[in-house]
XYZ file of C-alpha atoms in Angstrom:
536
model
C -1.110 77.415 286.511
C 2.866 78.544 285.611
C 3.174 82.137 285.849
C 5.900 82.449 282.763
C 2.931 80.880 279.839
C 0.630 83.404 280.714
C 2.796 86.256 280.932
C 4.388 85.264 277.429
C 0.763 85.122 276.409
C -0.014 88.554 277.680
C 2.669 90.093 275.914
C 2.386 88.240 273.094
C -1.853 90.074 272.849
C -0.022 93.386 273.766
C 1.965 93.292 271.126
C -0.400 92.260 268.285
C -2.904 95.047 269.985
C -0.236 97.335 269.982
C 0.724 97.088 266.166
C -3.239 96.735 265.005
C -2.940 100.332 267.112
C -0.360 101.476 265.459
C -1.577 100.337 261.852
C -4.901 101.969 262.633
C -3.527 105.295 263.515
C -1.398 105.228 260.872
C -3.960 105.097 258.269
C -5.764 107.398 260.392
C -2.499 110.065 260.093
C -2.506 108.809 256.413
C -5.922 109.602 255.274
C -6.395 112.966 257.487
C -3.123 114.040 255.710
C -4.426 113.197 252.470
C -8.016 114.464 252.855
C -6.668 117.863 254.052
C -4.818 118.581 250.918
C -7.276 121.197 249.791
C -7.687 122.857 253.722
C -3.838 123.004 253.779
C -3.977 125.217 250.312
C -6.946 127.896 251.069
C -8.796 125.914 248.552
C -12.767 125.164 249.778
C -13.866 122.032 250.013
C -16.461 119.286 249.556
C -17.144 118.168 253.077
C -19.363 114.987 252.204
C -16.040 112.788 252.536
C -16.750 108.619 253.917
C -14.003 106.894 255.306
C -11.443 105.516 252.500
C -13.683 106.246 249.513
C -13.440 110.169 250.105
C -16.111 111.966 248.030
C -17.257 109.099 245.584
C -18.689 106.722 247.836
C -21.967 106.162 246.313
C -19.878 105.662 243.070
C -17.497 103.063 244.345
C -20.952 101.329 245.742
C -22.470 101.761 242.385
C -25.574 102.991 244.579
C -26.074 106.640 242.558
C -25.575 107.533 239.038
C -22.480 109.311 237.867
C -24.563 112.757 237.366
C -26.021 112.890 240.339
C -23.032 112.452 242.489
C -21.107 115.065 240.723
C -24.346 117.323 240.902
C -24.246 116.882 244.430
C -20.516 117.795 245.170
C -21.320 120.902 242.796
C -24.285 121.929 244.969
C -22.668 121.587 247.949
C -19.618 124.177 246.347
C -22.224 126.701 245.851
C -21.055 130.045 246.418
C -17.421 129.314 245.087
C -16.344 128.957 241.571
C -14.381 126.102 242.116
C -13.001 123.290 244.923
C -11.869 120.588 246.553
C -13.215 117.336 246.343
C -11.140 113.617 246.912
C -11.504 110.443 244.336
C -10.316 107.761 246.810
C -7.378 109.548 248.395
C -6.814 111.469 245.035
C -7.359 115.367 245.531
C -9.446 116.571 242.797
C -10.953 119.986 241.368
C -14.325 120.995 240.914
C -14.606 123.601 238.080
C -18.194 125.743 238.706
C -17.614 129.105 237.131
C -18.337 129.159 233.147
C -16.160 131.763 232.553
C -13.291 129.596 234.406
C -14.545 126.661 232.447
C -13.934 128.236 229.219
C -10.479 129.556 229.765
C -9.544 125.899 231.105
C -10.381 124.270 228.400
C -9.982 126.727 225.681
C -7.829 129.598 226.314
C -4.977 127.482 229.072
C -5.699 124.379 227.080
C -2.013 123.970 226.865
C -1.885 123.087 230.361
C -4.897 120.582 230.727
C -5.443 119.217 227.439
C -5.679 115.528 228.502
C -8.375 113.872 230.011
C -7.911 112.160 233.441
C -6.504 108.886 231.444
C -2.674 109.072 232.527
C -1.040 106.167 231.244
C -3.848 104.005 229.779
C -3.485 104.137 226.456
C -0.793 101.295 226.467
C -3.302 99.482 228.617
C -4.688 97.295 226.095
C -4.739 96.994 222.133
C -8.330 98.489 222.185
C -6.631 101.426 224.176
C -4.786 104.443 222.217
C -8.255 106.314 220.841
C -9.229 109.624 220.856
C -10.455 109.059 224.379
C -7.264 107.954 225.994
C -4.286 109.764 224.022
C -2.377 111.960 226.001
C -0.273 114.911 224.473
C 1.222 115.361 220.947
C 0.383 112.027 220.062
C -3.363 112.763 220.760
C -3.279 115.713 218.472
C -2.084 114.034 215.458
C -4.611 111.640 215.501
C -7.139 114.253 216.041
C -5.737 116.056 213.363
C -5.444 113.080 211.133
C -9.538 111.852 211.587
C -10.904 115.327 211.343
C -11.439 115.211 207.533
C -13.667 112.364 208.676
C -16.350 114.228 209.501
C -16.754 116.980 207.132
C -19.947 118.035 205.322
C -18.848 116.288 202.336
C -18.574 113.196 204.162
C -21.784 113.577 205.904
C -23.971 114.037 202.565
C -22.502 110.974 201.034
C -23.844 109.139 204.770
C -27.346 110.308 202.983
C -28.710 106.852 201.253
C -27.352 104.995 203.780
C -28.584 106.858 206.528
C -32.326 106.647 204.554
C -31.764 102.786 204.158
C -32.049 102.525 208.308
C -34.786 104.798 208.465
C -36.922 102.808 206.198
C -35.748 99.810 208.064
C -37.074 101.420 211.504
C -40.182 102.519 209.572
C -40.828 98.959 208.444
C -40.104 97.674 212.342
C -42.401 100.128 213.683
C -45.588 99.739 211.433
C -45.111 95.806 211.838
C -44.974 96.850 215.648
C -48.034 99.003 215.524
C -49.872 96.606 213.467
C -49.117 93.353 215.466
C -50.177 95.345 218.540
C -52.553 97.727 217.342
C -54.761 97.996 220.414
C -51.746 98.276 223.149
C -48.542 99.787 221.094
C -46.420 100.461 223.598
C -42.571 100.495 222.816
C -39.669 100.460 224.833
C -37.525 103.242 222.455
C -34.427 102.768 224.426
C -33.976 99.559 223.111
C -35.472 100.401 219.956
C -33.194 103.668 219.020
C -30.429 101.831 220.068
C -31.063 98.874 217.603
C -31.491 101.818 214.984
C -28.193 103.426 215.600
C -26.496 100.183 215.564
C -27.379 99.974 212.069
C -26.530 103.570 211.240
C -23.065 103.653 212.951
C -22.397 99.799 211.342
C -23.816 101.127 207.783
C -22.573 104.790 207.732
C -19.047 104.071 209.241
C -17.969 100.889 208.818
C -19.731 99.835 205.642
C -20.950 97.135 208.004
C -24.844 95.228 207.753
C -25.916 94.948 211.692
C -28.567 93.993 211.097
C -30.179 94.924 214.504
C -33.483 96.124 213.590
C -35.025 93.650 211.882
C -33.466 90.308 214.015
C -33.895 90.089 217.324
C -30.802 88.062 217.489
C -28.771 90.655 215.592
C -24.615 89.599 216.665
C -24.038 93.221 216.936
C -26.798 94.124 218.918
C -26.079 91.202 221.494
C -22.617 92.644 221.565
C -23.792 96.359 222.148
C -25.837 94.736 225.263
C -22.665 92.969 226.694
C -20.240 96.017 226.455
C -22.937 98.388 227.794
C -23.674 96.379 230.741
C -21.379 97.357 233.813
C -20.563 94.297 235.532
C -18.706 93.590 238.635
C -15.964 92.831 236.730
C -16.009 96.377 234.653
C -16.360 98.359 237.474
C -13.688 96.927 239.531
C -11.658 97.318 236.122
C -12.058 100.806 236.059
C -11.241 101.938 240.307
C -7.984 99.835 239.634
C -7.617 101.795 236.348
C -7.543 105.456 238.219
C -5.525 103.499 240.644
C -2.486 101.939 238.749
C -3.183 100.996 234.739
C -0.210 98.801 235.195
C -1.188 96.866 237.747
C -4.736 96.227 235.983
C -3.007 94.951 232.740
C -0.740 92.434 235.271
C -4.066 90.985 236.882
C -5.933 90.526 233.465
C -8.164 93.366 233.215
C -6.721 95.115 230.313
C -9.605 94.751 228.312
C -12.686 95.399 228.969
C -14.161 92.963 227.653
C -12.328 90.100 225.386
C -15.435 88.829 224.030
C -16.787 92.299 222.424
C -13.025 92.860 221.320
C -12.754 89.591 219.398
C -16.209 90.187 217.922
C -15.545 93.529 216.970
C -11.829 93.103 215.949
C -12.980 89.982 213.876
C -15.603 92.042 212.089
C -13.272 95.047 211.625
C -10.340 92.668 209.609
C -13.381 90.817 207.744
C -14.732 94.611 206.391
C -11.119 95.665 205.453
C -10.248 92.243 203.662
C -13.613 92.770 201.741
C -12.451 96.120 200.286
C -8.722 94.684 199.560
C -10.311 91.802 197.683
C -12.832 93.710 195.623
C -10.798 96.643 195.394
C -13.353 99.865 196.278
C -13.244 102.334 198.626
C -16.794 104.106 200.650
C -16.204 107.591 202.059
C -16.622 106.032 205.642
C -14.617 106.670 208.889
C -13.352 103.314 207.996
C -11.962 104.137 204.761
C -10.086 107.449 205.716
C -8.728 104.993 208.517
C -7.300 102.569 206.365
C -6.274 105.360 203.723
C -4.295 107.316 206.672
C -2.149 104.314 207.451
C -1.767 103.474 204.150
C -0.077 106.824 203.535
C 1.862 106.981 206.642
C 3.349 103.532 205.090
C 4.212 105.067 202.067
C 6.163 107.795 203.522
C 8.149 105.418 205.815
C 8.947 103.613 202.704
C 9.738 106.893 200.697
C 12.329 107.507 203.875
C 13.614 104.255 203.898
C 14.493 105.039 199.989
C 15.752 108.145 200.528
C 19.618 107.720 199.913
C 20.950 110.869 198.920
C 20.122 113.432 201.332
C 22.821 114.041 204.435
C 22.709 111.934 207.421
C 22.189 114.753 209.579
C 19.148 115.629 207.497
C 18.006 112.317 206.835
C 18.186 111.378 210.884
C 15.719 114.542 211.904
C 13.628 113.851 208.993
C 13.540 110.344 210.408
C 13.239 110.873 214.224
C 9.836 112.277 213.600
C 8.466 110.243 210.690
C 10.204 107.041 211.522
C 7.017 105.336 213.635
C 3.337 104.575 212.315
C 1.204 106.535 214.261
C -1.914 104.706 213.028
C -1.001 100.905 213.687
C -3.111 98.827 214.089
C -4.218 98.997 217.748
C -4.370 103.151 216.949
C -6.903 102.326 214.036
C -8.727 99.175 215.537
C -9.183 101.515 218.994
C -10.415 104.509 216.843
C -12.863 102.485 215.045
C -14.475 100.762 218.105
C -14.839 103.881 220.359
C -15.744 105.618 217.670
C -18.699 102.797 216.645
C -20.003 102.288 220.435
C -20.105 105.795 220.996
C -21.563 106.429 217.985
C -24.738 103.856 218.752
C -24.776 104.649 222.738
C -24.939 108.146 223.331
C -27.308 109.072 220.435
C -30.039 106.074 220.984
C -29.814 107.730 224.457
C -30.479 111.147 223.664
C -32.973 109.774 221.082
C -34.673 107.738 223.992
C -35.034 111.222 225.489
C -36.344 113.713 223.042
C -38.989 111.293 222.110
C -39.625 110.899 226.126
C -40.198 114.408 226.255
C -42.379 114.962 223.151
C -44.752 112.215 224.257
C -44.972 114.582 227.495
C -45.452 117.815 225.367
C -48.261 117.665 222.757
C -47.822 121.117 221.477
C -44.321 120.792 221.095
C -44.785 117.594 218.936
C -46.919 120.048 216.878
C -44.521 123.004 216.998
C -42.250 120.754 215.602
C -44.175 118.469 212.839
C -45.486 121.551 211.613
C -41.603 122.752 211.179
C -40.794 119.716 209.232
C -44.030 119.355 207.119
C -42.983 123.211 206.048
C -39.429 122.561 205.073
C -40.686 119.416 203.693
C -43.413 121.822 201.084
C -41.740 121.384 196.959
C -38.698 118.357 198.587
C -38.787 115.098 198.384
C -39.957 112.303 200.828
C -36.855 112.565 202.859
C -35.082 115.920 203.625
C -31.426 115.915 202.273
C -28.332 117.313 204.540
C -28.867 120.759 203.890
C -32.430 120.806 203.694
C -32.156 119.723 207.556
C -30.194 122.939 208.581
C -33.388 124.829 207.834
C -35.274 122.968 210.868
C -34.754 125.567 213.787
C -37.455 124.604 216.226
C -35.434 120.720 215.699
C -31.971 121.907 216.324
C -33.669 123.780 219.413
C -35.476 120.636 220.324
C -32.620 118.363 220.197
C -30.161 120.976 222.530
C -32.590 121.279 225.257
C -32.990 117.507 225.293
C -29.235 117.202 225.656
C -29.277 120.228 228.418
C -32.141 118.399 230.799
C -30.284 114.671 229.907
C -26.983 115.421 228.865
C -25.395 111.982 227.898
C -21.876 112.518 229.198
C -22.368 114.424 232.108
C -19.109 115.465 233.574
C -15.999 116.439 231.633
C -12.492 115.797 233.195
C -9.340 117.198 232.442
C -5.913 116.369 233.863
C -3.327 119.199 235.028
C 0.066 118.262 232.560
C 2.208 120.858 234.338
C 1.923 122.715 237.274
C 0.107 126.009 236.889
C -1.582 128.776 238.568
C -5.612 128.271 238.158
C -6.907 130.965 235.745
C -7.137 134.666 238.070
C -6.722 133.183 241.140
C -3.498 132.196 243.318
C -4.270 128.675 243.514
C -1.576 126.394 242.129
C -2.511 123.149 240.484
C -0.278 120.619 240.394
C 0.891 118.802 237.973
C -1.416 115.363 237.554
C -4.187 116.562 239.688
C -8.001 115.927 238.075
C -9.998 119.080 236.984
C -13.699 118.153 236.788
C -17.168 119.749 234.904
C -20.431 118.907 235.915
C -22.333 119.492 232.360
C -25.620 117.778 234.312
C -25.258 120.882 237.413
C -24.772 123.434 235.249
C -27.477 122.533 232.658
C -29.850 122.191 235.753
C -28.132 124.973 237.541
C -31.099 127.605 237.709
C -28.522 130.533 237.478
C -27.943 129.825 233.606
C -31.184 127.830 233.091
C -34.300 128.952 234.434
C -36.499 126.713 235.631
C -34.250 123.970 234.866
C -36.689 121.522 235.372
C -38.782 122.049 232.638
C -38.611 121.133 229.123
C -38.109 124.565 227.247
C -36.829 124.573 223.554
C -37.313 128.372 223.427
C -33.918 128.553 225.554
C -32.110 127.537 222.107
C -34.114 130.017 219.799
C -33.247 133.874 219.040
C -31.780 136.012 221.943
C -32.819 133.157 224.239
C -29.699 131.383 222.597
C -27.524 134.475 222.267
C -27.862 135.151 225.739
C -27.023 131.975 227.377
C -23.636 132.270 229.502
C -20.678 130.670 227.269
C -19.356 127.781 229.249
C -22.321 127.303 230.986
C -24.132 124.914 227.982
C -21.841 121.805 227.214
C -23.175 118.956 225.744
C -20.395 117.841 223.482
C -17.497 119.753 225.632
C -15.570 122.363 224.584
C -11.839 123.255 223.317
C -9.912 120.976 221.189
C -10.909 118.092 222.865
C -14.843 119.020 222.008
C -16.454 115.711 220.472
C -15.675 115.038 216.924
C -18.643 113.162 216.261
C -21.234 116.299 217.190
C -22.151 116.877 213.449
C -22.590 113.324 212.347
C -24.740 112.691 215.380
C -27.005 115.820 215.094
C -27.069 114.982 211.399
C -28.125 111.161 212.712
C -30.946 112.782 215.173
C -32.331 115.440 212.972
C -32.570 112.654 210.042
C -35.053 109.922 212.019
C -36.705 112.671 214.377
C -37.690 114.659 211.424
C -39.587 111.245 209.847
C -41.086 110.448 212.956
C -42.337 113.261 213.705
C -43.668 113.375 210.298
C -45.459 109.934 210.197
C -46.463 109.291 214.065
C -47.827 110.623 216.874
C -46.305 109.909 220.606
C -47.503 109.611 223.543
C -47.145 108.634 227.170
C -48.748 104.727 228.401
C -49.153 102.674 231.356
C -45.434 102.066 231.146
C -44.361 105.800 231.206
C -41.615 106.412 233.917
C -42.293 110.176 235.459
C -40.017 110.830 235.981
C -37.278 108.455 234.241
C -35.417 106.208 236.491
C -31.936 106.238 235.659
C -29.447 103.186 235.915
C -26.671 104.032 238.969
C -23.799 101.694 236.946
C -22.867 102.719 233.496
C -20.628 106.145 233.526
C -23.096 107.812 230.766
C -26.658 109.076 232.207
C -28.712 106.372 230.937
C -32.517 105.694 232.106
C -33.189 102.217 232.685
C -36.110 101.937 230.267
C -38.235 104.621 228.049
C -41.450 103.573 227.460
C -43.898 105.326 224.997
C -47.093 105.175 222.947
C -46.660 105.201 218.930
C -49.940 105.890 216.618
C -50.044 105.868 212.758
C -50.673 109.602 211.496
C -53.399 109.478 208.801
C -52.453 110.359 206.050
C -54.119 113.481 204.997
């Protein structure tokens, strides 16, 4: 056999094996490098970190839910009120002290007041909401929807709002009556047809539809979006990655399908009101009655032919774009309308869970309502439902044991000393709040395991630790939609309560198993027990 072929063939194995050598240690340099960020700034650290995907393994695997992984890294910080942790290669901080909490997000707002959404809201039409918008721009729309959700509107929501409770009442009695000896009902499926309807009715002037057929359009959709597939997931680790190179390969949306449903729907409800010429005090209207305005005053500049050029150009440097277009106002309306259905059939799901597992506090609290109810109507009005205490305590523990959003993230928008302490954040680094480990940390909540509405009641509820309770977040940035959706909750638990019993069945999950894809905490199905109260 020649001597020269072999040779050229051994060098030609020692050279590939000597740059795969070189490739692996160099993402072996690269990845210790970037998984001692933290270590290199005094700065303790999660140490549960997998090769490549760093701290979030089990979320990249979509193996664990989103609470429990967080819960986890928070456990294992114990002792330290805040650190390290790695998304990918990204270097992240865990926030664990309330008091830290608070002045993050209230008091040093200025330097973390946008959520860990850098550059997405250009990713898509359906993109620049509440959700995404970064700076300034974020807190004129904020500004601008406000008014949107003030008692006034709320109280004209009432008749609506009663419309889908009879509608539910109907659904269940046919329910109870079609399966009178056996009436078990799956109430994730069935609060989340009911708050279809609310959110469609209440917001959007919109007929869903969703409780009584089956085959409801918006209900299908509300399946579809809330599903994570393959493809959403993949969407969003590119998204935290580079939004720019997730619009190039097609995954700016979503999902097209629920955007031209929804986006369809939207122009079909706005044409309506053009053509027949009436307005509803709905987040819809004061949507299309903001742009309207801010189209007016563009013209009124345009007009404007007198005043100076130098006036008229700063005047018009700051008035001279639409802020709500018509991606701002379609993207407001759809986050607005899925969150709006999601997270409260959720919560819903659970407080009903939980009174089917607690007799006495289904009493505690029917007797509540059949009180306030004494010399009212059928239906308790807005402010008739401020008066249910033992309800508004009912509803926060639920969202303290099964807190819907369960981690808050803020993103670091210039470089800054952390609160009292010499750690320096940089400038685009993640900040990140448990809510699930601190409403289940035992330090705050007692017993955390255990369904206690007496937390939320007297000096039970003046002492809890501020920053340590955060349901609907906290700052600026807190939800927008907490009134309407405890207004929403108190309204159907307060007639349930008042013409059913619940209680656990064959199908009863104890404890709930929870789905490990979607980023809210949802359980994969709640099964309960409905009976017919007699009527006394």
């Amino acid at each position: 056999m020649p001597l020269f072929p072999v040779l050229n063939s051994l060098s030609s194995m020692t050279s590939v094996l000597l740059l795969v050598s070189c490739l692996a240690l160099s993402i072996v340099y690269y990845l210790r490098k970037k998984y001692s960020y933290w270590e290199r700034r005094g700065v303790p650290c999660s140490k549960s970190i997998s090769f490549l995907f760093s701290n979030t393994k089990d979320l990249v695997l979509r193996r664990v839910p989103l609470a429990f992984v967080f819960q986890r890294i928070y456990n294992e910080l114990d002792g330290h009120k805040f650190g390290g942790f790695y998304q990918m290669t990204n270097p992240a901080l865990m926030i664990r002290d309330p008091e830290l909490i608070r002045s993050i997000f209230v008091k040093n707002f200025s330097y973390f007041h946008d959520r860990n959404a850098q550059k997405i809201e250009s990713l898509s039409f359906f993109s620049p909401n509440l959700l995404n918008l970064t700076g300034q721009r974020w807190r004129n729309v904020r500004y601008k929807l406000t008014p949107a959700f003030s008692s006034g509107k709320l109280k004209a929501m009432q008749g609506l709002m009663q419309e889908c409770i009879t509608e539910l009442a109907d659904y269940l009695d046919k329910a109870l009556d079609d399966d009178c000896k056996n009436p078990m009902l799956n109430v994730r499926e069935i609060m989340a047809k009911f708050t279809t309807d609310v959110i469609g009715a209440c917001a959007f002037g919109l007929n869903c539809n969703s409780i009584r057929d089956e085959n409801s359009e918006f209900r299908r959709i509300g399946r579809i979006f809330t599903k994570t597939t393959l493809r959403m997931h993949i969407r969003v680790l590119l998204r935290s990655l580079s939004p720019t190179l997730t619009k190039l390969i097609g995954l700016g949306e979503s999902n097209p399908e629920v955007m031209k449903f929804f986006w369809t729907a939207l122009k079909d409800a706005v044409r309506h009101r053009e053509s027949n010429t009436y307005k509803r005090s709905d987040f819809l209207q004061v949507l299309i009655d903001i742009q309207a305005e801010e189209i007016k005053q563009k013209q009124n500049i345009n007009d404007q032919d007198t005043v100076t050029n130098e006036i008229q150009n700063g005047f018009v440097e700051t008035q001279k774009d639409i802020l709500f277009t018509d991606s701002v106002v379609v993207s407001n309306a759809f986050t607005f309308f899925i969150a709006g259905y999601e997270t409260i059939a959720i919560t819903l799901s659970h407080c009903l869970y939980e009174l089917a597992l607690h007799p006495d506090i289904f009493m505690k609290l029917r007797d509540e309502v059949e009180s306030v109810k004494q010399g009212r109507s059928k239906n308790l009005d807005y402010d008739a439902l401020k008066e249910l205490v033992y309800m508004d305590a009912v509803i926060s523990e639920t969202l303290r044991k099964y807190p819907v959003a369960s981690v808050l993230a803020r993103r670091c928008t210039e470089t800054t000393q952390l609160p009292n302490t010499s750690v320096v954040v940089e400038e685009g680094v993640n900040l990140f709040v448990s809510i699930y480990a601190l409403h289940h940390d035992p330090k705050y909540f007692p017993e955390p395991e255990k369904f206690k509405p007496e937390r939320f009641i007297g000096e039970n509820k003046d002492n809890i630790v501020p920053g340590s309770y955060l349901p609907f977040g906290d700052g600026p940035r807190i939800c927008i939609g907490m009134r309407f959706a405890m207004y929403e909750m108190k309204s159907v638990l307060s007639y349930i309560v008042s013409n059913y019993t619940i209680h656990t069945c064959e199908k009863t999950s104890i404890p709930l198993k929870y789905d490990p894809k979607p980023g809210l905490h949802t359980p994969c199905d709640v099964w309960v027990r409905f009976q017919k109260r007699a009527k006394s």
